[in-house]
Coordinates of C-alpha atoms and ligand atoms in Angstrom, one line a residue:
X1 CA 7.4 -6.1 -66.7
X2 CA 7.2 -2.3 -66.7
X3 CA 7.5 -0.1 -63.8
X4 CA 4.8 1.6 -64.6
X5 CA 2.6 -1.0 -64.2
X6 CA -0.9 0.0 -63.1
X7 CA -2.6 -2.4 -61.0
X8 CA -5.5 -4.3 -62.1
X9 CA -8.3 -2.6 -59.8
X10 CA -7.1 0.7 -61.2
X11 CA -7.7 -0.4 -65.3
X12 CA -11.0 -1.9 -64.5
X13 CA -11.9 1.4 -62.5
X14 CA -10.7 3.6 -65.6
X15 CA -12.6 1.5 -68.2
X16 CA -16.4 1.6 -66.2
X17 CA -15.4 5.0 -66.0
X18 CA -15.2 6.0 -69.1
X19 CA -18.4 4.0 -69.9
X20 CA -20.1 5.9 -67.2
X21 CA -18.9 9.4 -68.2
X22 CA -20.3 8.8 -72.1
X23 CA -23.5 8.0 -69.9
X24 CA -23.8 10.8 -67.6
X25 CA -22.4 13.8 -70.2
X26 CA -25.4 12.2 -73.1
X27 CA -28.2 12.1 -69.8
X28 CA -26.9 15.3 -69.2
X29 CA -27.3 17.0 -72.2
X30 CA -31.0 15.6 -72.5
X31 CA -31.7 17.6 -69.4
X32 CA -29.9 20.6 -70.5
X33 CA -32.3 20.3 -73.5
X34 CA -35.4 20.6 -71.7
X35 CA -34.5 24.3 -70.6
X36 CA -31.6 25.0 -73.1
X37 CA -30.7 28.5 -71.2
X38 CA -28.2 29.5 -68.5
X39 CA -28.8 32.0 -65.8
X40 CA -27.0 34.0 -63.2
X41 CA -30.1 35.2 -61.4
X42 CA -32.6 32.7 -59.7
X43 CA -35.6 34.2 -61.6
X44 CA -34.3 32.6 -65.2
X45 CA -36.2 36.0 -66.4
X46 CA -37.2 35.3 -69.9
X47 CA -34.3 37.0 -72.2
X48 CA -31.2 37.3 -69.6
X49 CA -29.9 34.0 -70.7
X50 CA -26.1 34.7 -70.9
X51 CA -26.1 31.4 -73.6
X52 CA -28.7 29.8 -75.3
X53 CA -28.7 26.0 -76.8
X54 CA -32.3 26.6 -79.4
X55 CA -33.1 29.1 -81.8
X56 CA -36.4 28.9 -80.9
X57 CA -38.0 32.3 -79.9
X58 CA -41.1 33.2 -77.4
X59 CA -43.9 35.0 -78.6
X60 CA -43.9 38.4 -77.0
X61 CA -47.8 39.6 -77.0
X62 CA -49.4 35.7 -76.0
X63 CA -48.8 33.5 -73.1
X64 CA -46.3 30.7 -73.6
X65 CA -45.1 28.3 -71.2
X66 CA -41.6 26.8 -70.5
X67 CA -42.6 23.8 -72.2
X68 CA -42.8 25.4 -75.4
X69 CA -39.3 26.4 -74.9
X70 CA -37.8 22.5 -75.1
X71 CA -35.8 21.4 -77.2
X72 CA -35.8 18.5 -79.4
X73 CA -31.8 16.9 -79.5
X74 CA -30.8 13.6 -81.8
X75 CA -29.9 10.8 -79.8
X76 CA -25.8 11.3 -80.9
X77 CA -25.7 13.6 -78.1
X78 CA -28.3 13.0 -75.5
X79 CA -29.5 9.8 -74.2
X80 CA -32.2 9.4 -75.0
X81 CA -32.5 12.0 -77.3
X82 CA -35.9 13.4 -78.7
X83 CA -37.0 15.5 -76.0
X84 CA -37.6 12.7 -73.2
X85 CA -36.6 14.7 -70.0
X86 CA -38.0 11.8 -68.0
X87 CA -35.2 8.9 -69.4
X88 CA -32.6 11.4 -69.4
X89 CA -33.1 12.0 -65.3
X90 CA -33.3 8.4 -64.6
X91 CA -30.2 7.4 -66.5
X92 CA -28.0 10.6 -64.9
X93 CA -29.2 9.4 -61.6
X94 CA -28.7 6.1 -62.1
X95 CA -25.4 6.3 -63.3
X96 CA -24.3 8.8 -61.2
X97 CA -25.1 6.7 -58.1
X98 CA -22.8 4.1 -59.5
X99 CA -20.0 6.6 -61.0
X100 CA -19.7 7.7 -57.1
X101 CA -19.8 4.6 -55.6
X102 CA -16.6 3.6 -58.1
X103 CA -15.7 7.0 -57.7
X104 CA -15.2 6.3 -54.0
X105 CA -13.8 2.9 -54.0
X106 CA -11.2 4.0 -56.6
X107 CA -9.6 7.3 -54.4
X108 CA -9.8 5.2 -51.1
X109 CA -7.9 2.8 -52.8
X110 CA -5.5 5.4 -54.4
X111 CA -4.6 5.7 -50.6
X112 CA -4.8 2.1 -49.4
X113 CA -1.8 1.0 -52.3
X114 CA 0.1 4.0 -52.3
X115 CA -1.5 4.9 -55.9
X116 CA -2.2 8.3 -54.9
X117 CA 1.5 8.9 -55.7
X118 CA 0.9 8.7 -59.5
X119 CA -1.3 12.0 -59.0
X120 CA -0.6 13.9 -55.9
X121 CA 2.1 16.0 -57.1
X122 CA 4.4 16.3 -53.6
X123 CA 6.5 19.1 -54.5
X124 CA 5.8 22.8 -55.9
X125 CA 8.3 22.4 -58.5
X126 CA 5.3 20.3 -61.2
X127 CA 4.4 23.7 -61.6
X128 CA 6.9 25.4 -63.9
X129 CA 7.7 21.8 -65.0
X130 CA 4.4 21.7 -66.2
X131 CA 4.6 25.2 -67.6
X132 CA 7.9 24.1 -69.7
X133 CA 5.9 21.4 -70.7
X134 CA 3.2 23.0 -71.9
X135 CA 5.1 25.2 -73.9
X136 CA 7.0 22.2 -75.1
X137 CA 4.1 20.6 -76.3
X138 CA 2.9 24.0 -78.2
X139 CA 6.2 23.4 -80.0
X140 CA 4.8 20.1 -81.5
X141 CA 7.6 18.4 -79.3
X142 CA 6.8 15.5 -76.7
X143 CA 8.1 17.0 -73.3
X144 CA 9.9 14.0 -70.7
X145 CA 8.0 12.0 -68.7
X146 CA 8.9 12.3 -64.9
X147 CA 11.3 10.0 -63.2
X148 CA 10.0 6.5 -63.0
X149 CA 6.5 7.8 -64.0
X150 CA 4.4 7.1 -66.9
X151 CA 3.3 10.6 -67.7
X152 CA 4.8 14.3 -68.1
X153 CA 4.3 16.7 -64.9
X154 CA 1.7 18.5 -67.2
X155 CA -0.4 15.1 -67.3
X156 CA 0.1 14.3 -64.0
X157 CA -1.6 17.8 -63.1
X158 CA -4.1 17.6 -65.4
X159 CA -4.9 13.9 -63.6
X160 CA -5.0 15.3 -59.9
X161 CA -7.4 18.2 -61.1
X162 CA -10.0 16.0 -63.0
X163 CA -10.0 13.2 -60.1
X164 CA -9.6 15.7 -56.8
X165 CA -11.0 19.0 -58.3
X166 CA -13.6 18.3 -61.4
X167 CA -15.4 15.2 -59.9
X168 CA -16.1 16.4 -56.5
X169 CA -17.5 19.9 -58.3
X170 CA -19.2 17.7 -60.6
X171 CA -21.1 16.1 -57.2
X172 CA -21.2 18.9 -55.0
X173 CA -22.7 21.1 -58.1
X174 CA -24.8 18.6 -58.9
X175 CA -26.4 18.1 -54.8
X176 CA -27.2 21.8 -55.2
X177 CA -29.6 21.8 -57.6
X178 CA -31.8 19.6 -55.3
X179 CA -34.5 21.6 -54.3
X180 CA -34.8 19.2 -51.0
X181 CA -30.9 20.3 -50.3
X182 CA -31.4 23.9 -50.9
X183 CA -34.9 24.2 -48.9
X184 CA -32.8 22.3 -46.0
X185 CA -29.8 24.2 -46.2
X186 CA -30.1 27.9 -48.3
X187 CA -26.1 27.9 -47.3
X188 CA -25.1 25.4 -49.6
X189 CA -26.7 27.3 -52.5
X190 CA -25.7 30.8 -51.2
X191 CA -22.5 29.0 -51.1
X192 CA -22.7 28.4 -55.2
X193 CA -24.0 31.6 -55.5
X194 CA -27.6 30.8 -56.2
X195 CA -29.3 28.0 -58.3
X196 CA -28.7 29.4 -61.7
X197 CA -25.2 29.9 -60.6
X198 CA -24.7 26.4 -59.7
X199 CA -26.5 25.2 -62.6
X200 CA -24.1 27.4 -65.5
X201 CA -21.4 25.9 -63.5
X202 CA -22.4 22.2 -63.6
X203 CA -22.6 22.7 -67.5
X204 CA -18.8 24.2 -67.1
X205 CA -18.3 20.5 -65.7
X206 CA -19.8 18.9 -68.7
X207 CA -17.2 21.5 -71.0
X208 CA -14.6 20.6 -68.6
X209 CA -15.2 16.7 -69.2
X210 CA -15.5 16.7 -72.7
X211 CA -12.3 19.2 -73.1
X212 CA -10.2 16.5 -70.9
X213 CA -11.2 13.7 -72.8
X214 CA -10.8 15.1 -75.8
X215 CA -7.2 16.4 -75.2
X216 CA -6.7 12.8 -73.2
X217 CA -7.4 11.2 -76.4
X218 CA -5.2 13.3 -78.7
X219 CA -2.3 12.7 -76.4
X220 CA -3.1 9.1 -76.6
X221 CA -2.2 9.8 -80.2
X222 CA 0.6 11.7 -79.8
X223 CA 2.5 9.1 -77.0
X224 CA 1.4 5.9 -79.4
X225 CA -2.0 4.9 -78.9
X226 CA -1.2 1.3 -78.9
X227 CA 1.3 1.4 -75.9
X228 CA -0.4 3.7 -73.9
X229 CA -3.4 1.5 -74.4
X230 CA -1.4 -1.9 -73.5
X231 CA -0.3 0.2 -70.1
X232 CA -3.9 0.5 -69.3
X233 CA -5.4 -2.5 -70.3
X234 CA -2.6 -5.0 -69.7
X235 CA -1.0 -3.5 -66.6
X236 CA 2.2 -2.8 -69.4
X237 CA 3.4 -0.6 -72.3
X238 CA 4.8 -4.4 -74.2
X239 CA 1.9 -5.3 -76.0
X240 CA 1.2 -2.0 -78.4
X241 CA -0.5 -4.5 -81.0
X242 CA -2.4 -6.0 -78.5
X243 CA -3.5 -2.6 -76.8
X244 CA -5.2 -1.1 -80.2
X245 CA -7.4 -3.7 -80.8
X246 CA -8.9 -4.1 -77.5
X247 CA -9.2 -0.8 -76.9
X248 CA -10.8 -0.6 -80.4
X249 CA -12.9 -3.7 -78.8
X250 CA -13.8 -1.7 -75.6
X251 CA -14.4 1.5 -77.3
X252 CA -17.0 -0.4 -79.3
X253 CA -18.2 -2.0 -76.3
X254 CA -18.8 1.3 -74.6
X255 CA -20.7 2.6 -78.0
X256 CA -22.4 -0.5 -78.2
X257 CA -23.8 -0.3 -74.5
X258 CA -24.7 3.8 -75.4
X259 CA -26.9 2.4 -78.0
X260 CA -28.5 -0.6 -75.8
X261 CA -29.8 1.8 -73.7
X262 CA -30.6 4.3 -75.8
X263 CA -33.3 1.9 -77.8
X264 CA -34.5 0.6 -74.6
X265 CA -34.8 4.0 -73.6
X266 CA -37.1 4.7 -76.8
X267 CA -39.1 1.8 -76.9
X268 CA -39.6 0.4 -73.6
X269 CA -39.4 3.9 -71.6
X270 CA -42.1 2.4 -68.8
X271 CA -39.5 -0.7 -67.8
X272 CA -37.0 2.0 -67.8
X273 CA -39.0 3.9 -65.6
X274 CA -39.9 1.4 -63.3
X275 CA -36.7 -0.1 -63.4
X276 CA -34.2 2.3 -62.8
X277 CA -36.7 4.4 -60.8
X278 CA -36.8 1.7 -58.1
X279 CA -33.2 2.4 -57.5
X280 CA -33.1 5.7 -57.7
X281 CA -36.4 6.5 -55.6
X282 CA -35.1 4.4 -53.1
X283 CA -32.0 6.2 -52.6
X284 CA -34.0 9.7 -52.8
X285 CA -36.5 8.9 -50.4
X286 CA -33.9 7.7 -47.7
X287 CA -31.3 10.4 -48.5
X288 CA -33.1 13.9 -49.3
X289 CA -37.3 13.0 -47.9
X290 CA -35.9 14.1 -44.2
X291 CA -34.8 17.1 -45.9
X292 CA -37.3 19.3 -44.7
X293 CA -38.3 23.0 -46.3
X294 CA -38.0 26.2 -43.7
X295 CA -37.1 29.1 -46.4
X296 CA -37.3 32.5 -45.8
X297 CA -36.1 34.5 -48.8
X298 CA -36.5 37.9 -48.5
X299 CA -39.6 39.6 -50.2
X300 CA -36.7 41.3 -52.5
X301 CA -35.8 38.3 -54.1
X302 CA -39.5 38.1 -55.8
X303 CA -39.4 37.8 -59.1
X304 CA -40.9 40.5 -61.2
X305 CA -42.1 38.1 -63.5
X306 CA -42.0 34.0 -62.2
X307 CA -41.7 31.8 -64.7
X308 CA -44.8 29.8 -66.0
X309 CA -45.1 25.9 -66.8
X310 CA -48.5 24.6 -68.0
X311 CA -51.3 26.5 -69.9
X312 CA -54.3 27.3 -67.7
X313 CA -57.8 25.4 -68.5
X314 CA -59.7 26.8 -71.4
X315 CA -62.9 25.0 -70.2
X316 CA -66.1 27.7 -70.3
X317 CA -66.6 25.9 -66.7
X318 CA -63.5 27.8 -65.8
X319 CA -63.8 31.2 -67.3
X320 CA -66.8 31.5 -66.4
X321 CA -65.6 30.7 -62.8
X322 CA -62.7 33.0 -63.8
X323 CA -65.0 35.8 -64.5
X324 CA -66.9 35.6 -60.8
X325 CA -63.6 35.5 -58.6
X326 CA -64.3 32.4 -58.4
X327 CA -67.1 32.3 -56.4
X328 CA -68.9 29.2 -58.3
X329 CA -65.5 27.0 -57.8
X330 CA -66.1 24.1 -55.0
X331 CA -63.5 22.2 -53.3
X332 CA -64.2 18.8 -53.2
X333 CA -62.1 16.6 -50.2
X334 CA -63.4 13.4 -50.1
X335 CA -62.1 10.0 -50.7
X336 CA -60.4 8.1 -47.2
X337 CA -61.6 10.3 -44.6
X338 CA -63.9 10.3 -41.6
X339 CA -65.1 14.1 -42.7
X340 CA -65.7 14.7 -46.0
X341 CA -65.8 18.6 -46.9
X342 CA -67.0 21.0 -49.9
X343 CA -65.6 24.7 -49.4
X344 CA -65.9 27.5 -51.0
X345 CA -62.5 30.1 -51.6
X346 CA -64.4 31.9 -49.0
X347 CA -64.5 28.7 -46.6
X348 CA -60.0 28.2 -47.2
X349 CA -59.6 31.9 -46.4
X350 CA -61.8 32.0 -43.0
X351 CA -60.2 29.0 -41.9
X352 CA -58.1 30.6 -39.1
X353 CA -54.4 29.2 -40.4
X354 CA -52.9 31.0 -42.7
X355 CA -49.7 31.2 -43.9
X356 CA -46.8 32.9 -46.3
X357 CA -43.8 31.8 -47.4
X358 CA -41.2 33.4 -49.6
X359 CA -39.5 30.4 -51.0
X360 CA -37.5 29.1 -54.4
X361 CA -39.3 27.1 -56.9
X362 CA -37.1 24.6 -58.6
X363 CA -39.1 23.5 -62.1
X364 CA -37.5 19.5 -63.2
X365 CA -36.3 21.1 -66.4
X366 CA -33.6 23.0 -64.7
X367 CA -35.7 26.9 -64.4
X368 CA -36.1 28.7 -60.9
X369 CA -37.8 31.3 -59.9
X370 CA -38.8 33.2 -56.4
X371 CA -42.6 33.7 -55.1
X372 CA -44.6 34.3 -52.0
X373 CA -47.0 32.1 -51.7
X374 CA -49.9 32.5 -49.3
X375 CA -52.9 29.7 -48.6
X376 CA -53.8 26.7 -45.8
X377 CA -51.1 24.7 -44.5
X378 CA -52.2 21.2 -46.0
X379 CA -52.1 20.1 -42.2
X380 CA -54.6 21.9 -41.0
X381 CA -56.8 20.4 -44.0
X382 CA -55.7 17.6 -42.6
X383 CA -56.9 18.5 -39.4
X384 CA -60.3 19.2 -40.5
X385 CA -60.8 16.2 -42.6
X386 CA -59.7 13.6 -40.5
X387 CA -57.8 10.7 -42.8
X388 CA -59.3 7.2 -42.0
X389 CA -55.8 4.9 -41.4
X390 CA -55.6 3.4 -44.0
X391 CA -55.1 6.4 -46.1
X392 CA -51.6 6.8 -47.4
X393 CA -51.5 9.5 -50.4
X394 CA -53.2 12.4 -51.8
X395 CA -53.9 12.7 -55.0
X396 CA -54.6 16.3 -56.3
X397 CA -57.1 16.7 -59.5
X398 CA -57.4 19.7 -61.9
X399 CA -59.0 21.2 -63.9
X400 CA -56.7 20.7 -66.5
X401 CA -57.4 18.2 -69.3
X402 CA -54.1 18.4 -71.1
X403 CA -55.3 17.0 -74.6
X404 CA -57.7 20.5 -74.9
X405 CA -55.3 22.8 -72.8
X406 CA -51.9 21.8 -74.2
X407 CA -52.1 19.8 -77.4
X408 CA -48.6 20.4 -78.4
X409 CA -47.4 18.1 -75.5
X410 CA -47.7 14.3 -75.2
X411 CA -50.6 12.7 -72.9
X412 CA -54.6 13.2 -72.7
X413 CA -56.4 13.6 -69.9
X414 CA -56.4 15.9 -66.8
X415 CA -53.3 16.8 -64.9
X416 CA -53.1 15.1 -61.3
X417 CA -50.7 14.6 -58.9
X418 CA -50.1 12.1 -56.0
X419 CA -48.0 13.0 -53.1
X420 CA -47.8 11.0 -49.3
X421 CA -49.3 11.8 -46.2
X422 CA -45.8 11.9 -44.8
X423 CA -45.3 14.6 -47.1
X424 CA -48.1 16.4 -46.8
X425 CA -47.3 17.3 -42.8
X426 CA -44.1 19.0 -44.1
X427 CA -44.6 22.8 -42.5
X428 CA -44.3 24.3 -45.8
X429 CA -46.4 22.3 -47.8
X430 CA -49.4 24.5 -48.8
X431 CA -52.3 25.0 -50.8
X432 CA -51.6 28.6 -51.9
X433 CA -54.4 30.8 -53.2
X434 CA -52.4 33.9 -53.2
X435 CA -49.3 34.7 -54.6
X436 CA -46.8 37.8 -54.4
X437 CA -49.8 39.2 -52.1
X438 CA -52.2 39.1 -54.6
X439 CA -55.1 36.6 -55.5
X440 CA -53.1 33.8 -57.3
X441 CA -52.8 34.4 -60.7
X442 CA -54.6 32.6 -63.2
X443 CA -51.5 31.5 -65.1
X444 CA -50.2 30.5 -61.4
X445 CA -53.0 28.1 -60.5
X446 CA -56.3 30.0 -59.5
X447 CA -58.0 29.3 -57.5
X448 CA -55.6 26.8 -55.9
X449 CA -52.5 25.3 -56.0
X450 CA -50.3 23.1 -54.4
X451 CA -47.1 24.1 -53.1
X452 CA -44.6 21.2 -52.0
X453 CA -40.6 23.3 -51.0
X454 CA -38.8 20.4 -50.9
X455 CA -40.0 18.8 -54.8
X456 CA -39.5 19.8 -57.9
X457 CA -41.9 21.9 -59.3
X458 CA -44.5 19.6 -61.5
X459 CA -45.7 18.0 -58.1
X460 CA -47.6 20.9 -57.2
X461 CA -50.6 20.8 -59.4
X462 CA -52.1 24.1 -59.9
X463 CA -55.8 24.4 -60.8
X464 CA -57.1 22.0 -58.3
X465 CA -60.8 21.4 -57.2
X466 CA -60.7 18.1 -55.8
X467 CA -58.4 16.3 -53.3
X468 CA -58.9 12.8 -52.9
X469 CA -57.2 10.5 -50.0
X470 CA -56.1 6.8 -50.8
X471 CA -54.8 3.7 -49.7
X472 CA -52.0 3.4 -52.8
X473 CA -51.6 5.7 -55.8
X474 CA -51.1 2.7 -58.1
X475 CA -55.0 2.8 -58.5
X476 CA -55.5 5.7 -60.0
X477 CA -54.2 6.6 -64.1
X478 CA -51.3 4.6 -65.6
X479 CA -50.9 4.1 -61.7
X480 CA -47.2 5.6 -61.4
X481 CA -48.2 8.7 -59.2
X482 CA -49.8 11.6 -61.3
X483 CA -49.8 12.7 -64.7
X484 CA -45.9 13.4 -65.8
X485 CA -45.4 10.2 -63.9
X486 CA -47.7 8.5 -65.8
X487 CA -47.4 10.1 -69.7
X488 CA -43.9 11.7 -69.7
X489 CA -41.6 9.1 -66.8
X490 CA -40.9 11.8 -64.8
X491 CA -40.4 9.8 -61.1
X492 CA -42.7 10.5 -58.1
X493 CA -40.6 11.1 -55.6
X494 CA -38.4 14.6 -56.8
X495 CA -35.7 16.1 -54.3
X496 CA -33.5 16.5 -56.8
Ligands
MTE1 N1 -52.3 21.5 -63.5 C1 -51.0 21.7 -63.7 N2 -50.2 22.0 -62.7 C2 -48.9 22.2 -62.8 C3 -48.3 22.1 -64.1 C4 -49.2 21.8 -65.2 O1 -48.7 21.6 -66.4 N3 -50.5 21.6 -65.0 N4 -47.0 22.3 -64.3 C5 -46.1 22.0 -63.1 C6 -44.8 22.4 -63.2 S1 -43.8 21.4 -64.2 C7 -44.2 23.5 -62.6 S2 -42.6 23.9 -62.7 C8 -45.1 24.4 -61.8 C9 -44.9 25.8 -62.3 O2 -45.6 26.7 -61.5 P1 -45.8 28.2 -62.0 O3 -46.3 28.1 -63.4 O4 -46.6 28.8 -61.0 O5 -44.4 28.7 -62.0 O6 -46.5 24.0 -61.9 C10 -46.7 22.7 -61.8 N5 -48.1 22.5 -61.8
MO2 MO1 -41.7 22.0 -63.8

């Protein structure tokens, strides 16, 4: 028996580890794809990228849209690979609910056993130790292992940094992007230093990860990968024969599950959807839904130019509806209500609520941006329409149809979307018809838009001209909740 036996719970807990961080660094990358920039100002102004992932560049004289700026990546490094935004946000939250729940259970019992020993370093001295052995190791000599323990002081630093340091960043940098977090609490992201910040700096996590691993492999190597392996997997260093090949058979396990879901992902991306999506949903609704949005940014922080996602309706209809100001455009609200309406851009804007706010948009594929957005409260529509009881959602419909207006991206049909009544009563949820001061911008949504500061951005339909209330959203499309739900998996309920 060696005295550096690890205890079972502890090999189990590094092994669906490692499984889970080959997950959440592949799901990770597929939603890095989807906006392959970094920023260090919340407007993600088009050209101050301090790195780029695509080579792809914007045309300068027409209007493009942040979905012409995705990227396609192979399946090797993203899960699920070939631009699928949607399956890579279900599997990174569904493993990362797990990887914290083992996460927990693992440094709790570090603490219960007396574990923590093997990581905490108790005395200042690890520090030059682990500077001589550093400089050891650069000699292409193996430095000692501590007293009694089965790595170097060097390891043993590296260790407490990934599991006390890197994880909790990885978490806490990861809650920050939730646009329900950051409308709830603007300290936490001011903390970060802003969205983009926190964003460049959850991507130094996924370096970070993949530079540890790396480097935890090679030393594998250099210590004997067979014995090291035998201490991990049988609780001792005696069986270096026997720790190769099952840790040749786990490694292909972990590959093997990689793949599973990586085909499932690509062929049966609706039972994915629905299946992980019930977790995840869940979790979201209970956890960030009471989160709710009072954001004031200051009217500095506008952007000079915000961001645009979806090309505007190229119906004559519309420009020609363009062309007059919209004066010909009708609001329809209809559907479960005891007062049906039809109004007129005239009839919003002489309704006697009015409101601004000067808030941060979060878009799902990882952009922000700053606006102040100026329109009804949706509860005083409320208020004048009267929802019958049983009416439980609103579905917003555009004017949109997505296989004229944007061809280039998958799904037919006109964009909707579906939020609930519950959400709807949030103060800041508002149907805008002016932004930055001005009438809203055409590219932004005229004559009306939705704007929801707790979601992510592809809720807030722009374009609208009829609002429909309903007993269950399931009726309506592929019945998940609104078009991204229903042609690209994105989930319906989106604080974070
Ligand atoms: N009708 C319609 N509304 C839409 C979209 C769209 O493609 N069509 N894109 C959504 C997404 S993903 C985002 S991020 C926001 C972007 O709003 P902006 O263009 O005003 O920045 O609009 C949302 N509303
Ligand atoms: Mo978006």
């Amino acid at each position: 028996m060696d005295v550096y036996g690890f205890p079972a719970w502890l090999r189990v807990e590094h092994w669906i580890n490692a499984l889970f961080i080959t997950l959440m660094v592949r799901s990770g990358i597929e939603i890095l794809a989807t906006h392959p920039k970094l920023y260090g100002r919340d407007d993600s102004r088009p050209g101050s990228e301090w790195a780029r992932f695509t080579r792809k560049t914007m045309p300068k004289d027409k209007l493009y849209d942040t979905l012409d700026e995705e990227e396609s990546y192979s399946p090797i490094i993203s899960l699920p690979g070939h631009r699928n935004l949607g399956m890579g946000r279900h599997w990174h939250f569904f493993v990362a609910i797990g990887w914290v729940l083992a996460g927990v259970t693992y440094v709790a019992l570090l603490f219960a056993t007396g574990q923590w020993r093997r990581y905490i370093p108790t005395s200042w001295g690890i520090l030059p130790q682990a500077w001589h052995d550093l400089l050891t190791y650069l000699s292409f000599r193996l430095p000692p292992h501590l007293p009694g323990e089965p790595f170097d002081a060097l390891q043993k630093l590296a260790y407490a940094l990934v599991i006390f340091v890197l994880a909790p960043v990885a978490i806490l940098s990861g809650l920050a992007q939730s646009p329900a977090v950051d409308a709830r609490f603007p300290w936490f992201l001011r903390l970060w230093g802003g969205r983009q910040r926190v964003r460049s700096l959850h991507f130094f996590v996924l370096l970070a990860f993949l530079a540890f691993t790396a480097v935890h492999l090679l030393m594998l190597a250099v210590w004997g990968w067979g014995r090291e392996n035998s201490l991990m997997i049988f609780g001792h260093g005696d069986a270096p024969v026997g720790g190769l090949w099952v840790s040749l058979v786990i490694i292909a396990a972990i590959i093997g599950v990689n793949i599973a879901v990586t085909v499932w992902s690509l062929r049966r991306p609706r039972m994915v959807q629905r299946v992980l999506g019930a977790v995840v949903m869940a979790l979201r609704r209970a956890l960030l839904r009471p989160a709710t949005s009072h954001q004031h940014y200051p009217k500095a922080a506008v952007a000079a130019q915000h961001r645009v996602n979806g090309k505007p309706p190229d119906s004559d209809t519309y420009k020609i509806m363009a062309v007059h100001d919209f004066a010909p455009w009708r609001l329809t609200v209809g559907g479960l209500v005891e007062n049906p309406v039809v109004l007129t851009l005239e009839d919003l804007r002489a309704l006697n609520t009015r409101q601004s706010q000067c808030v941060l948009h979060h878009c799902i594929q990882g952009w922000s941006s700053v606006g102040e957005w100026t329109g009804l409260p949706l509860r005083d529509l409320l208020d004048l329409v009267r929802p019958l009881p049983e009416a439980r959602y609103i579905c917003f419909l555009t004017m949109q149809d997505n296989g004229r207006d944007e061809p280039s991206a998958p799904g037919e049909g006109h964009f909707y979307e579906i939020i609930d009544l519950e959400l709807a009563h949030h103060p800041q949820t508002l149907l805008a018809y002016e932004m930055n001061g001005e009438p809203l911008p055409i590219e932004h949504g005229a004559p009306l838009r939705l704007r929801l500061e707790n979601q992510l951005g592809f809720k807030m339909a722009k374009w609208i001209h009829d609002i429909e209330f309903l007993s269950d959203y399931r009726l309506v499309g592929d019945g998940m909740g609104g078009w991204r739900e229903d042609n690209v998996h994105f989930d319906m309920e989106v604080g974070i």
